[in-house]
Amino acid sequence: MYQIDARFIRNELFKRSLAAKEMARLVGVNEFTMKKLLKDGATASAKIVGKLAAFFGVEGEQLILKP
């Protein structure tokens, strides 16, 4: 599991004027997962990081907080 940069995801959500449910559908994750990812300290599997990175058009490393 990787600690996710929730701030980045929240900023993208606001920038695109989407609700968490809409973004979840577009990314290909369930609504519960998306809501979890919007909270600081959230973790995600490599599969979820990959889906987010593809949706945002960034490298997966950009979504992972560094210790």
mmCIF file with all atom_site columns, C-alpha atoms in Angstrom:
data_model
loop_
_atom_site.group_PDB
_atom_site.id
_atom_site.type_symbol
_atom_site.label_atom_id
_atom_site.label_alt_id
_atom_site.label_comp_id
_atom_site.label_asym_id
_atom_site.label_entity_id
_atom_site.label_seq_id
_atom_site.pdbx_PDB_ins_code
_atom_site.Cartn_x
_atom_site.Cartn_y
_atom_site.Cartn_z
_atom_site.occupancy
_atom_site.B_iso_or_equiv
_atom_site.pdbx_formal_charge
_atom_site.auth_seq_id
_atom_site.auth_comp_id
_atom_site.auth_asym_id
_atom_site.auth_atom_id
_atom_site.pdbx_PDB_model_num
ATOM 1  C CA . MET A 1 1  ? 0.000   0.000  0.000   1.00 0.00 ? 1  MET A CA 1
ATOM 2  C CA . TYR A 1 2  ? 1.140   3.497  -0.804  1.00 0.00 ? 2  TYR A CA 1
ATOM 3  C CA . GLN A 1 3  ? 0.303   6.700  1.038   1.00 0.00 ? 3  GLN A CA 1
ATOM 4  C CA . ILE A 1 4  ? -1.532  8.936  -1.422  1.00 0.00 ? 4  ILE A CA 1
ATOM 5  C CA . ASP A 1 5  ? -1.259  12.692 -1.862  1.00 0.00 ? 5  ASP A CA 1
ATOM 6  C CA . ALA A 1 6  ? -4.901  13.398 -1.010  1.00 0.00 ? 6  ALA A CA 1
ATOM 7  C CA . ARG A 1 7  ? -4.354  17.124 -1.522  1.00 0.00 ? 7  ARG A CA 1
ATOM 8  C CA . PHE A 1 8  ? -3.499  16.521 -5.192  1.00 0.00 ? 8  PHE A CA 1
ATOM 9  C CA . ILE A 1 9  ? -6.641  14.443 -5.677  1.00 0.00 ? 9  ILE A CA 1
ATOM 10 C CA . ARG A 1 10 ? -8.832  17.032 -3.930  1.00 0.00 ? 10 ARG A CA 1
ATOM 11 C CA . ASN A 1 11 ? -7.352  19.793 -6.087  1.00 0.00 ? 11 ASN A CA 1
ATOM 12 C CA . GLU A 1 12 ? -8.119  17.792 -9.232  1.00 0.00 ? 12 GLU A CA 1
ATOM 13 C CA . LEU A 1 13 ? -11.652 17.148 -8.008  1.00 0.00 ? 13 LEU A CA 1
ATOM 14 C CA . PHE A 1 14 ? -12.222 20.889 -7.504  1.00 0.00 ? 14 PHE A CA 1
ATOM 15 C CA . LYS A 1 15 ? -10.482 21.848 -10.745 1.00 0.00 ? 15 LYS A CA 1
ATOM 16 C CA . ARG A 1 16 ? -12.748 19.530 -12.730 1.00 0.00 ? 16 ARG A CA 1
ATOM 17 C CA . SER A 1 17 ? -15.872 20.527 -10.751 1.00 0.00 ? 17 SER A CA 1
ATOM 18 C CA . LEU A 1 18 ? -16.748 16.915 -10.023 1.00 0.00 ? 18 LEU A CA 1
ATOM 19 C CA . ALA A 1 19 ? -18.424 15.211 -7.111  1.00 0.00 ? 19 ALA A CA 1
ATOM 20 C CA . ALA A 1 20 ? -16.557 12.296 -5.529  1.00 0.00 ? 20 ALA A CA 1
ATOM 21 C CA . LYS A 1 21 ? -19.138 9.886  -6.970  1.00 0.00 ? 21 LYS A CA 1
ATOM 22 C CA . GLU A 1 22 ? -18.619 11.234 -10.503 1.00 0.00 ? 22 GLU A CA 1
ATOM 23 C CA . MET A 1 23 ? -14.836 11.086 -10.235 1.00 0.00 ? 23 MET A CA 1
ATOM 24 C CA . ALA A 1 24 ? -15.031 7.540  -8.877  1.00 0.00 ? 24 ALA A CA 1
ATOM 25 C CA . ARG A 1 25 ? -17.027 6.442  -11.916 1.00 0.00 ? 25 ARG A CA 1
ATOM 26 C CA . LEU A 1 26 ? -14.608 8.130  -14.325 1.00 0.00 ? 26 LEU A CA 1
ATOM 27 C CA . VAL A 1 27 ? -11.507 6.720  -12.621 1.00 0.00 ? 27 VAL A CA 1
ATOM 28 C CA . GLY A 1 28 ? -13.006 3.234  -12.354 1.00 0.00 ? 28 GLY A CA 1
ATOM 29 C CA . VAL A 1 29 ? -13.137 2.834  -8.572  1.00 0.00 ? 29 VAL A CA 1
ATOM 30 C CA . ASN A 1 30 ? -16.090 2.626  -6.221  1.00 0.00 ? 30 ASN A CA 1
ATOM 31 C CA . GLU A 1 31 ? -17.417 5.681  -4.418  1.00 0.00 ? 31 GLU A CA 1
ATOM 32 C CA . PHE A 1 32 ? -16.231 4.469  -1.003  1.00 0.00 ? 32 PHE A CA 1
ATOM 33 C CA . THR A 1 33 ? -12.657 4.167  -2.296  1.00 0.00 ? 33 THR A CA 1
ATOM 34 C CA . MET A 1 34 ? -12.725 7.632  -3.827  1.00 0.00 ? 34 MET A CA 1
ATOM 35 C CA . LYS A 1 35 ? -14.024 9.209  -0.632  1.00 0.00 ? 35 LYS A CA 1
ATOM 36 C CA . LYS A 1 36 ? -11.245 7.429  1.295   1.00 0.00 ? 36 LYS A CA 1
ATOM 37 C CA . LEU A 1 37 ? -8.624  8.761  -1.139  1.00 0.00 ? 37 LEU A CA 1
ATOM 38 C CA . LEU A 1 38 ? -9.756  12.338 -0.537  1.00 0.00 ? 38 LEU A CA 1
ATOM 39 C CA . LYS A 1 39 ? -8.772  12.151 3.144   1.00 0.00 ? 39 LYS A CA 1
ATOM 40 C CA . ASP A 1 40 ? -5.255  12.947 4.353   1.00 0.00 ? 40 ASP A CA 1
ATOM 41 C CA . GLY A 1 41 ? -3.348  9.800  5.298   1.00 0.00 ? 41 GLY A CA 1
ATOM 42 C CA . ALA A 1 42 ? -5.174  7.622  2.755   1.00 0.00 ? 42 ALA A CA 1
ATOM 43 C CA . THR A 1 43 ? -3.419  4.593  1.310   1.00 0.00 ? 43 THR A CA 1
ATOM 44 C CA . ALA A 1 44 ? -4.023  2.765  -1.946  1.00 0.00 ? 44 ALA A CA 1
ATOM 45 C CA . SER A 1 45 ? -2.805  -0.287 -3.815  1.00 0.00 ? 45 SER A CA 1
ATOM 46 C CA . ALA A 1 46 ? -0.624  -0.084 -6.903  1.00 0.00 ? 46 ALA A CA 1
ATOM 47 C CA . LYS A 1 47 ? -3.696  -0.900 -9.017  1.00 0.00 ? 47 LYS A CA 1
ATOM 48 C CA . ILE A 1 48 ? -5.614  2.110  -7.669  1.00 0.00 ? 48 ILE A CA 1
ATOM 49 C CA . VAL A 1 49 ? -2.563  4.377  -8.032  1.00 0.00 ? 49 VAL A CA 1
ATOM 50 C CA . GLY A 1 50 ? -2.307  3.241  -11.655 1.00 0.00 ? 50 GLY A CA 1
ATOM 51 C CA . LYS A 1 51 ? -5.966  4.035  -12.347 1.00 0.00 ? 51 LYS A CA 1
ATOM 52 C CA . LEU A 1 52 ? -5.635  7.479  -10.773 1.00 0.00 ? 52 LEU A CA 1
ATOM 53 C CA . ALA A 1 53 ? -2.425  8.237  -12.660 1.00 0.00 ? 53 ALA A CA 1
ATOM 54 C CA . ALA A 1 54 ? -4.002  7.241  -15.978 1.00 0.00 ? 54 ALA A CA 1
ATOM 55 C CA . PHE A 1 55 ? -7.039  9.414  -15.299 1.00 0.00 ? 55 PHE A CA 1
ATOM 56 C CA . PHE A 1 56 ? -4.999  12.452 -14.260 1.00 0.00 ? 56 PHE A CA 1
ATOM 57 C CA . GLY A 1 57 ? -2.391  11.954 -16.992 1.00 0.00 ? 57 GLY A CA 1
ATOM 58 C CA . VAL A 1 58 ? 0.525   11.834 -14.544 1.00 0.00 ? 58 VAL A CA 1
ATOM 59 C CA . GLU A 1 59 ? 3.110   9.302  -13.412 1.00 0.00 ? 59 GLU A CA 1
ATOM 60 C CA . GLY A 1 60 ? 2.038   7.213  -10.438 1.00 0.00 ? 60 GLY A CA 1
ATOM 61 C CA . GLU A 1 61 ? 5.005   8.501  -8.424  1.00 0.00 ? 61 GLU A CA 1
ATOM 62 C CA . GLN A 1 62 ? 3.430   11.970 -8.464  1.00 0.00 ? 62 GLN A CA 1
ATOM 63 C CA . LEU A 1 63 ? 0.496   10.616 -6.443  1.00 0.00 ? 63 LEU A CA 1
ATOM 64 C CA . ILE A 1 64 ? 2.562   8.940  -3.742  1.00 0.00 ? 64 ILE A CA 1
ATOM 65 C CA . LEU A 1 65 ? 3.756   10.865 -0.689  1.00 0.00 ? 65 LEU A CA 1
ATOM 66 C CA . LYS A 1 66 ? 7.440   10.429 0.040   1.00 0.00 ? 66 LYS A CA 1
ATOM 67 C CA . PRO A 1 67 ? 8.450   9.598  3.634   1.00 0.00 ? 67 PRO A CA 1
#
